[in-house]
């Protein structure tokens, strides 16, 4: 009995100190679990008479209940204290100013690509796609440019092997679409990347993008092509933008034209961007060559067509006054944010 009292006193003494929660739990286990101090006293039962056992057992159980109550009270106290500390430290000050997160900007290239697409979709065109890594057959041969033809020099092409190359113009998609159309009328645009061994400068890049256009039907004529491109230029730039058609040569069109828009920088006076000419070329176009129609399953006596290939970056430069094509690819955050601010204004 004395030992039980001693244990009770010992525990009370220890609990006077403010112990951390983990230590309290350890202490409780040390007294109350199976091999705890109180439990070990039970081993002495066997040395007692039956009468003594009864009162001894009762004493031990009472002491156990008293200790459990003591520990429970202390543990609850500690848990409440811990919760209060957490609430105190983690409280949110809703009056603090918010943190703004950077959300990135749209590259003007994609904005212009979408604008071009929307203008032509508004005129009834469908959007078609073709491979960037293509066969010589589609990029040149089906467009009336056989192997060793001097016109191949017009586009300095990046070959992967003798038959496979990075397409140098989106006109290759014309051939794919015509081959798959079974001689039926066509009205498509095809936006996409193109690659050439061109030296990079303010208006040239070795990787740039074009939007190809192709219309094939009965009675399509040069007047249709001219009015389509004029309407495009008016919608894309402004009614005041000057457009000029220069006669040109492409093996896949006859007659062929190149279309220039007055320079956004000098408005026609001549500057380094337009190389002093006052104009910036944005596209090549023409009436589909009868040979191309024939090679791709169309009877040139029944069908005629026009095609054009617009340089997307050139249009973007003119549209938004961007003076260097390389800016589209440098991902300079200052250029992108300035552009987006300008567009928002
Ligand atoms: C062609 O690529 C022809 N396939 C266009 C065509 C299509 C003609 C259908 C007739 C019928 P050209 O090489 O001129 O043509 O390129 C067309 C446009 O792509 C140019 O007007 C220019 O806007 C753009 N372009 C050409 N080379 C580059 C370059 N290195 N960097 C940026 N833009 C370029």
mmCIF file of C-alpha atoms in Angstrom, residues 9-323:
data_model
loop_
_atom_site.group_PDB
_atom_site.id
_atom_site.type_symbol
_atom_site.label_atom_id
_atom_site.label_comp_id
_atom_site.label_asym_id
_atom_site.label_seq_id
_atom_site.Cartn_x
_atom_site.Cartn_y
_atom_site.Cartn_z
ATOM 1 C CA UNK A 9 3.003 10.995 -5.009
ATOM 2 C CA UNK A 10 5.837 10.464 -7.500
ATOM 3 C CA UNK A 11 3.496 11.012 -10.463
ATOM 4 C CA UNK A 12 1.882 14.094 -8.917
ATOM 5 C CA UNK A 13 5.341 15.507 -8.295
ATOM 6 C CA UNK A 14 6.417 14.890 -11.898
ATOM 7 C CA UNK A 15 3.230 16.412 -13.289
ATOM 8 C CA UNK A 16 3.876 19.647 -11.454
ATOM 9 C CA UNK A 17 6.386 20.500 -14.182
ATOM 10 C CA UNK A 18 4.887 21.613 -17.506
ATOM 11 C CA UNK A 19 5.900 18.644 -19.685
ATOM 12 C CA UNK A 20 5.497 18.612 -23.474
ATOM 13 C CA UNK A 21 2.693 16.428 -24.838
ATOM 14 C CA UNK A 22 5.025 13.676 -26.094
ATOM 15 C CA UNK A 23 6.717 13.339 -22.680
ATOM 16 C CA UNK A 24 3.358 13.223 -20.902
ATOM 17 C CA UNK A 25 2.295 10.318 -23.067
ATOM 18 C CA UNK A 26 5.582 8.501 -22.436
ATOM 19 C CA UNK A 27 5.176 9.030 -18.697
ATOM 20 C CA UNK A 28 1.612 7.721 -18.688
ATOM 21 C CA UNK A 29 2.758 4.602 -20.531
ATOM 22 C CA UNK A 30 5.596 4.098 -18.046
ATOM 23 C CA UNK A 31 3.100 3.885 -15.141
ATOM 24 C CA UNK A 32 -0.064 2.488 -16.622
ATOM 25 C CA UNK A 33 0.803 0.106 -19.457
ATOM 26 C CA UNK A 34 1.228 -3.678 -18.933
ATOM 27 C CA UNK A 35 4.834 -3.411 -17.862
ATOM 28 C CA UNK A 36 4.267 -0.078 -16.119
ATOM 29 C CA UNK A 37 5.196 0.552 -12.476
ATOM 30 C CA UNK A 38 1.644 0.148 -11.139
ATOM 31 C CA UNK A 39 1.054 -3.018 -13.041
ATOM 32 C CA UNK A 40 4.263 -4.555 -11.703
ATOM 33 C CA UNK A 41 2.915 -4.191 -8.159
ATOM 34 C CA UNK A 42 0.167 -6.649 -9.102
ATOM 35 C CA UNK A 43 2.883 -9.318 -9.132
ATOM 36 C CA UNK A 44 2.988 -9.041 -5.335
ATOM 37 C CA UNK A 45 -0.604 -10.298 -5.018
ATOM 38 C CA UNK A 46 0.520 -13.903 -4.822
ATOM 39 C CA UNK A 47 2.295 -13.259 -1.477
ATOM 40 C CA UNK A 48 -0.943 -11.963 0.172
ATOM 41 C CA UNK A 49 -3.851 -13.650 1.952
ATOM 42 C CA UNK A 50 -7.250 -13.725 0.261
ATOM 43 C CA UNK A 51 -8.553 -10.912 2.465
ATOM 44 C CA UNK A 52 -5.478 -8.761 1.808
ATOM 45 C CA UNK A 53 -5.705 -9.450 -1.880
ATOM 46 C CA UNK A 54 -9.181 -7.935 -2.050
ATOM 47 C CA UNK A 55 -8.241 -4.628 -0.462
ATOM 48 C CA UNK A 56 -4.885 -4.532 -2.259
ATOM 49 C CA UNK A 57 -6.591 -5.091 -5.617
ATOM 50 C CA UNK A 58 -9.066 -2.332 -4.852
ATOM 51 C CA UNK A 59 -6.233 0.032 -3.880
ATOM 52 C CA UNK A 60 -4.386 -0.672 -7.099
ATOM 53 C CA UNK A 61 -7.515 -0.138 -9.220
ATOM 54 C CA UNK A 62 -8.298 3.118 -7.454
ATOM 55 C CA UNK A 63 -4.715 4.287 -7.920
ATOM 56 C CA UNK A 64 -4.905 3.327 -11.571
ATOM 57 C CA UNK A 65 -8.150 5.308 -12.036
ATOM 58 C CA UNK A 66 -6.644 8.280 -10.209
ATOM 59 C CA UNK A 67 -3.518 8.214 -12.391
ATOM 60 C CA UNK A 68 -5.553 7.853 -15.577
ATOM 61 C CA UNK A 69 -7.665 10.868 -14.590
ATOM 62 C CA UNK A 70 -4.557 12.864 -13.760
ATOM 63 C CA UNK A 71 -2.869 12.078 -17.051
ATOM 64 C CA UNK A 72 -6.033 12.655 -19.035
ATOM 65 C CA UNK A 73 -6.480 16.087 -17.555
ATOM 66 C CA UNK A 74 -2.863 17.056 -18.243
ATOM 67 C CA UNK A 75 -2.890 15.628 -21.752
ATOM 68 C CA UNK A 76 -6.127 17.480 -22.621
ATOM 69 C CA UNK A 77 -4.645 20.666 -21.266
ATOM 70 C CA UNK A 78 -1.548 20.233 -23.429
ATOM 71 C CA UNK A 79 -3.570 19.393 -26.547
ATOM 72 C CA UNK A 80 -5.701 22.506 -26.121
ATOM 73 C CA UNK A 81 -2.573 24.596 -25.617
ATOM 74 C CA UNK A 82 -1.011 23.166 -28.803
ATOM 75 C CA UNK A 83 -4.172 23.874 -30.815
ATOM 76 C CA UNK A 84 -4.275 27.460 -29.543
ATOM 77 C CA UNK A 85 -0.631 27.974 -30.485
ATOM 78 C CA UNK A 86 -1.341 26.625 -33.997
ATOM 79 C CA UNK A 87 -4.369 28.884 -34.423
ATOM 80 C CA UNK A 88 -2.377 31.837 -33.213
ATOM 81 C CA UNK A 89 0.566 31.228 -35.565
ATOM 82 C CA UNK A 90 -1.405 30.220 -38.623
ATOM 83 C CA UNK A 91 -4.105 32.843 -38.583
ATOM 84 C CA UNK A 92 -4.718 34.560 -41.943
ATOM 85 C CA UNK A 93 -4.707 38.302 -42.222
ATOM 86 C CA UNK A 94 -7.374 38.904 -44.827
ATOM 87 C CA UNK A 95 -6.527 42.598 -44.977
ATOM 88 C CA UNK A 96 -3.082 41.900 -46.544
ATOM 89 C CA UNK A 97 -2.804 42.829 -50.257
ATOM 90 C CA UNK A 98 -3.075 39.817 -52.638
ATOM 91 C CA UNK A 99 -0.142 38.351 -54.546
ATOM 92 C CA UNK A 100 -0.528 38.769 -58.296
ATOM 93 C CA UNK A 101 0.581 35.789 -60.373
ATOM 94 C CA UNK A 102 2.328 36.262 -63.719
ATOM 95 C CA UNK A 103 0.171 34.778 -66.455
ATOM 96 C CA UNK A 104 2.326 35.044 -69.593
ATOM 97 C CA UNK A 105 1.524 36.713 -72.913
ATOM 98 C CA UNK A 106 0.335 35.675 -76.313
ATOM 99 C CA UNK A 107 2.975 35.783 -79.045
ATOM 100 C CA UNK A 108 1.836 38.208 -81.807
ATOM 101 C CA UNK A 109 2.597 35.494 -84.332
ATOM 102 C CA UNK A 110 -0.307 33.336 -83.124
ATOM 103 C CA UNK A 111 -2.619 36.329 -82.875
ATOM 104 C CA UNK A 112 -1.976 37.187 -86.521
ATOM 105 C CA UNK A 113 -2.227 33.573 -87.663
ATOM 106 C CA UNK A 114 -5.676 33.424 -86.060
ATOM 107 C CA UNK A 115 -6.686 36.760 -87.610
ATOM 108 C CA UNK A 116 -5.668 35.544 -91.078
ATOM 109 C CA UNK A 117 -7.567 32.289 -90.569
ATOM 110 C CA UNK A 118 -10.675 34.138 -89.435
ATOM 111 C CA UNK A 119 -10.654 36.437 -92.470
ATOM 112 C CA UNK A 120 -10.536 33.485 -94.860
ATOM 113 C CA UNK A 121 -12.974 31.328 -92.874
ATOM 114 C CA UNK A 122 -15.308 34.338 -93.172
ATOM 115 C CA UNK A 123 -14.938 34.034 -96.960
ATOM 116 C CA UNK A 124 -15.936 30.357 -96.877
ATOM 117 C CA UNK A 125 -12.521 28.659 -96.766
ATOM 118 C CA UNK A 126 -11.812 25.464 -94.835
ATOM 119 C CA UNK A 127 -8.564 24.930 -92.916
ATOM 120 C CA UNK A 128 -6.385 22.025 -94.109
ATOM 121 C CA UNK A 129 -3.098 20.675 -92.765
ATOM 122 C CA UNK A 130 -0.112 18.848 -94.190
ATOM 123 C CA UNK A 131 3.224 17.424 -92.971
ATOM 124 C CA UNK A 132 6.210 19.665 -92.209
ATOM 125 C CA UNK A 133 8.580 16.823 -93.097
ATOM 126 C CA UNK A 134 7.406 15.960 -96.586
ATOM 127 C CA UNK A 135 8.387 14.194 -99.774
ATOM 128 C CA UNK A 136 10.077 15.884 -102.717
ATOM 129 C CA UNK A 137 7.159 14.507 -104.773
ATOM 130 C CA UNK A 138 4.615 16.793 -103.046
ATOM 131 C CA UNK A 139 6.830 19.804 -102.372
ATOM 132 C CA UNK A 140 8.183 20.028 -105.927
ATOM 133 C CA UNK A 141 7.280 17.384 -108.485
ATOM 134 C CA UNK A 142 3.471 17.580 -108.279
ATOM 135 C CA UNK A 143 3.856 21.378 -108.422
ATOM 136 C CA UNK A 144 5.483 21.294 -111.838
ATOM 137 C CA UNK A 145 9.072 21.457 -110.538
ATOM 138 C CA UNK A 146 10.791 18.258 -111.709
ATOM 139 C CA UNK A 147 14.206 17.196 -110.375
ATOM 140 C CA UNK A 148 17.090 19.371 -111.655
ATOM 141 C CA UNK A 149 14.640 22.099 -112.744
ATOM 142 C CA UNK A 150 16.306 25.518 -112.272
ATOM 143 C CA UNK A 151 13.224 26.748 -110.329
ATOM 144 C CA UNK A 152 14.379 24.585 -107.409
ATOM 145 C CA UNK A 153 17.028 27.249 -106.776
ATOM 146 C CA UNK A 154 14.243 29.704 -105.870
ATOM 147 C CA UNK A 155 13.933 27.982 -102.494
ATOM 148 C CA UNK A 156 17.100 26.801 -100.773
ATOM 149 C CA UNK A 157 15.761 23.609 -99.279
ATOM 150 C CA UNK A 158 16.833 21.557 -96.239
ATOM 151 C CA UNK A 159 16.953 17.873 -97.267
ATOM 152 C CA UNK A 160 16.839 14.945 -94.847
ATOM 153 C CA UNK A 161 17.606 12.420 -97.580
ATOM 154 C CA UNK A 162 17.226 12.459 -101.373
ATOM 155 C CA UNK A 163 13.443 12.147 -101.231
ATOM 156 C CA UNK A 164 12.581 13.646 -97.820
ATOM 157 C CA UNK A 165 12.834 17.286 -96.833
ATOM 158 C CA UNK A 166 11.592 20.036 -94.538
ATOM 159 C CA UNK A 167 8.926 21.690 -96.668
ATOM 160 C CA UNK A 168 10.098 25.005 -98.061
ATOM 161 C CA UNK A 169 6.570 26.272 -98.718
ATOM 162 C CA UNK A 170 3.029 25.368 -97.744
ATOM 163 C CA UNK A 171 2.194 24.928 -101.452
ATOM 164 C CA UNK A 172 3.018 21.254 -100.804
ATOM 165 C CA UNK A 173 -0.369 21.000 -99.058
ATOM 166 C CA UNK A 174 -2.042 21.971 -102.348
ATOM 167 C CA UNK A 175 -0.697 18.760 -103.871
ATOM 168 C CA UNK A 176 -1.827 16.624 -100.889
ATOM 169 C CA UNK A 177 -5.330 18.123 -100.925
ATOM 170 C CA UNK A 178 -5.744 17.853 -104.706
ATOM 171 C CA UNK A 179 -4.571 14.228 -104.640
ATOM 172 C CA UNK A 180 -7.214 13.438 -102.021
ATOM 173 C CA UNK A 181 -10.120 15.389 -103.556
ATOM 174 C CA UNK A 182 -11.005 13.102 -106.483
ATOM 175 C CA UNK A 183 -11.265 15.997 -108.936
ATOM 176 C CA UNK A 184 -13.871 17.859 -106.801
ATOM 177 C CA UNK A 185 -13.874 21.669 -106.194
ATOM 178 C CA UNK A 186 -11.551 22.918 -103.430
ATOM 179 C CA UNK A 187 -11.498 26.027 -101.243
ATOM 180 C CA UNK A 188 -8.899 25.726 -98.498
ATOM 181 C CA UNK A 189 -6.270 27.567 -96.546
ATOM 182 C CA UNK A 190 -3.351 25.840 -94.890
ATOM 183 C CA UNK A 191 -1.372 27.639 -92.180
ATOM 184 C CA UNK A 192 1.947 26.062 -91.207
ATOM 185 C CA UNK A 193 5.683 26.223 -90.664
ATOM 186 C CA UNK A 194 8.167 26.249 -93.508
ATOM 187 C CA UNK A 195 11.965 25.960 -93.588
ATOM 188 C CA UNK A 196 14.649 27.333 -95.884
ATOM 189 C CA UNK A 197 18.416 27.812 -95.852
ATOM 190 C CA UNK A 198 17.864 31.591 -95.919
ATOM 191 C CA UNK A 199 20.217 33.900 -94.011
ATOM 192 C CA UNK A 200 18.404 35.517 -91.098
ATOM 193 C CA UNK A 201 17.952 39.296 -91.268
ATOM 194 C CA UNK A 202 15.224 41.788 -90.313
ATOM 195 C CA UNK A 203 12.684 40.339 -92.746
ATOM 196 C CA UNK A 204 14.023 36.814 -93.379
ATOM 197 C CA UNK A 205 14.171 33.770 -91.152
ATOM 198 C CA UNK A 206 15.332 30.205 -91.837
ATOM 199 C CA UNK A 207 12.082 29.043 -90.219
ATOM 200 C CA UNK A 208 8.935 31.030 -90.913
ATOM 201 C CA UNK A 209 5.271 30.361 -91.530
ATOM 202 C CA UNK A 210 2.943 30.707 -94.462
ATOM 203 C CA UNK A 211 -0.775 30.427 -95.058
ATOM 204 C CA UNK A 212 -1.420 28.686 -98.325
ATOM 205 C CA UNK A 213 -4.704 29.270 -100.118
ATOM 206 C CA UNK A 214 -6.153 27.180 -102.944
ATOM 207 C CA UNK A 215 -9.423 27.543 -104.827
ATOM 208 C CA UNK A 216 -10.342 25.174 -107.646
ATOM 209 C CA UNK A 217 -13.685 25.254 -109.412
ATOM 210 C CA UNK A 218 -15.242 26.014 -112.758
ATOM 211 C CA UNK A 219 -14.778 29.581 -114.073
ATOM 212 C CA UNK A 220 -12.225 30.793 -111.522
ATOM 213 C CA UNK A 221 -10.255 33.709 -112.945
ATOM 214 C CA UNK A 222 -7.499 36.209 -112.157
ATOM 215 C CA UNK A 223 -10.108 38.827 -111.161
ATOM 216 C CA UNK A 224 -11.295 36.467 -108.378
ATOM 217 C CA UNK A 225 -7.733 36.156 -107.102
ATOM 218 C CA UNK A 226 -7.124 39.909 -107.179
ATOM 219 C CA UNK A 227 -10.361 40.794 -105.388
ATOM 220 C CA UNK A 228 -9.766 38.070 -102.762
ATOM 221 C CA UNK A 229 -6.292 39.378 -101.970
ATOM 222 C CA UNK A 230 -7.414 43.010 -101.943
ATOM 223 C CA UNK A 231 -10.214 42.163 -99.550
ATOM 224 C CA UNK A 232 -7.751 40.268 -97.358
ATOM 225 C CA UNK A 233 -5.336 43.251 -97.295
ATOM 226 C CA UNK A 234 -8.144 45.674 -96.434
ATOM 227 C CA UNK A 235 -9.435 43.507 -93.604
ATOM 228 C CA UNK A 236 -5.980 42.728 -92.265
ATOM 229 C CA UNK A 237 -4.454 46.206 -92.468
ATOM 230 C CA UNK A 238 -6.743 49.108 -93.268
ATOM 231 C CA UNK A 239 -8.552 50.621 -96.194
ATOM 232 C CA UNK A 240 -5.608 53.060 -96.480
ATOM 233 C CA UNK A 241 -2.938 50.357 -96.756
ATOM 234 C CA UNK A 242 -1.536 50.445 -100.256
ATOM 235 C CA UNK A 243 -1.281 47.111 -102.041
ATOM 236 C CA UNK A 244 0.562 46.462 -105.269
ATOM 237 C CA UNK A 245 0.618 43.439 -107.550
ATOM 238 C CA UNK A 246 3.879 42.734 -109.351
ATOM 239 C CA UNK A 247 4.068 40.230 -112.128
ATOM 240 C CA UNK A 248 6.275 37.324 -111.071
ATOM 241 C CA UNK A 249 7.115 33.699 -111.753
ATOM 242 C CA UNK A 250 6.256 30.476 -109.928
ATOM 243 C CA UNK A 251 6.355 27.145 -111.813
ATOM 244 C CA UNK A 252 3.031 26.107 -110.276
ATOM 245 C CA UNK A 253 1.074 29.214 -111.311
ATOM 246 C CA UNK A 254 0.582 30.964 -114.625
ATOM 247 C CA UNK A 255 0.289 33.934 -114.609
ATOM 248 C CA UNK A 256 1.989 34.619 -111.286
ATOM 249 C CA UNK A 257 2.110 37.695 -109.078
ATOM 250 C CA UNK A 258 3.784 38.888 -105.934
ATOM 251 C CA UNK A 259 1.887 41.188 -103.619
ATOM 252 C CA UNK A 260 3.515 43.982 -101.620
ATOM 253 C CA UNK A 261 2.050 46.204 -98.911
ATOM 254 C CA UNK A 262 3.363 49.703 -98.229
ATOM 255 C CA UNK A 263 6.063 49.660 -95.531
ATOM 256 C CA UNK A 264 4.653 50.213 -92.016
ATOM 257 C CA UNK A 265 7.798 52.029 -90.956
ATOM 258 C CA UNK A 266 8.372 54.632 -93.681
ATOM 259 C CA UNK A 267 4.930 54.555 -95.395
ATOM 260 C CA UNK A 268 6.524 54.209 -98.804
ATOM 261 C CA UNK A 269 9.430 56.664 -98.501
ATOM 262 C CA UNK A 270 12.087 53.940 -98.198
ATOM 263 C CA UNK A 271 13.943 52.746 -95.080
ATOM 264 C CA UNK A 272 16.294 49.919 -94.005
ATOM 265 C CA UNK A 273 13.348 47.638 -93.157
ATOM 266 C CA UNK A 274 11.926 47.719 -96.690
ATOM 267 C CA UNK A 275 15.449 47.965 -98.103
ATOM 268 C CA UNK A 276 14.668 51.409 -99.504
ATOM 269 C CA UNK A 277 11.804 50.266 -101.756
ATOM 270 C CA UNK A 278 8.883 51.541 -99.633
ATOM 271 C CA UNK A 279 7.151 48.143 -99.984
ATOM 272 C CA UNK A 280 7.225 44.828 -98.134
ATOM 273 C CA UNK A 281 6.393 41.638 -99.975
ATOM 274 C CA UNK A 282 3.823 39.550 -98.128
ATOM 275 C CA UNK A 283 2.739 36.886 -100.554
ATOM 276 C CA UNK A 284 3.120 35.067 -103.831
ATOM 277 C CA UNK A 285 0.118 34.000 -105.875
ATOM 278 C CA UNK A 286 -1.209 33.106 -109.297
ATOM 279 C CA UNK A 287 -3.581 31.012 -111.393
ATOM 280 C CA UNK A 288 -2.919 27.299 -110.905
ATOM 281 C CA UNK A 289 -0.757 26.089 -113.792
ATOM 282 C CA UNK A 290 -2.729 23.698 -116.097
ATOM 283 C CA UNK A 291 0.131 21.179 -115.720
ATOM 284 C CA UNK A 292 -0.428 21.133 -111.958
ATOM 285 C CA UNK A 293 -4.175 20.642 -112.427
ATOM 286 C CA UNK A 294 -3.562 17.771 -114.823
ATOM 287 C CA UNK A 295 -0.919 16.061 -112.626
ATOM 288 C CA UNK A 296 -3.309 16.178 -109.677
ATOM 289 C CA UNK A 297 -6.391 14.775 -111.364
ATOM 290 C CA UNK A 298 -8.188 17.900 -112.675
ATOM 291 C CA UNK A 299 -9.091 18.561 -116.305
ATOM 292 C CA UNK A 300 -7.764 22.080 -117.080
ATOM 293 C CA UNK A 301 -10.370 22.461 -119.819
ATOM 294 C CA UNK A 302 -13.112 22.186 -117.174
ATOM 295 C CA UNK A 303 -11.502 23.459 -114.004
ATOM 296 C CA UNK A 304 -9.343 26.448 -113.191
ATOM 297 C CA UNK A 305 -8.041 27.757 -109.897
ATOM 298 C CA UNK A 306 -5.941 30.257 -108.025
ATOM 299 C CA UNK A 307 -3.437 29.831 -105.221
ATOM 300 C CA UNK A 308 -1.532 32.097 -102.870
ATOM 301 C CA UNK A 309 1.092 31.762 -100.142
ATOM 302 C CA UNK A 310 1.136 34.471 -97.442
ATOM 303 C CA UNK A 311 4.120 34.973 -95.105
ATOM 304 C CA UNK A 312 2.583 35.139 -91.614
ATOM 305 C CA UNK A 313 5.468 36.949 -89.879
ATOM 306 C CA UNK A 314 5.624 39.563 -92.644
ATOM 307 C CA UNK A 315 1.921 40.274 -92.185
ATOM 308 C CA UNK A 316 2.384 40.423 -88.393
ATOM 309 C CA UNK A 317 5.252 42.906 -88.818
ATOM 310 C CA UNK A 318 3.162 45.174 -91.020
ATOM 311 C CA UNK A 319 0.056 44.830 -88.918
ATOM 312 C CA UNK A 320 1.715 45.633 -85.590
ATOM 313 C CA UNK A 321 4.790 47.632 -86.641
ATOM 314 C CA UNK A 322 7.303 44.972 -85.536
ATOM 315 C CA UNK A 323 10.649 45.874 -87.069
#
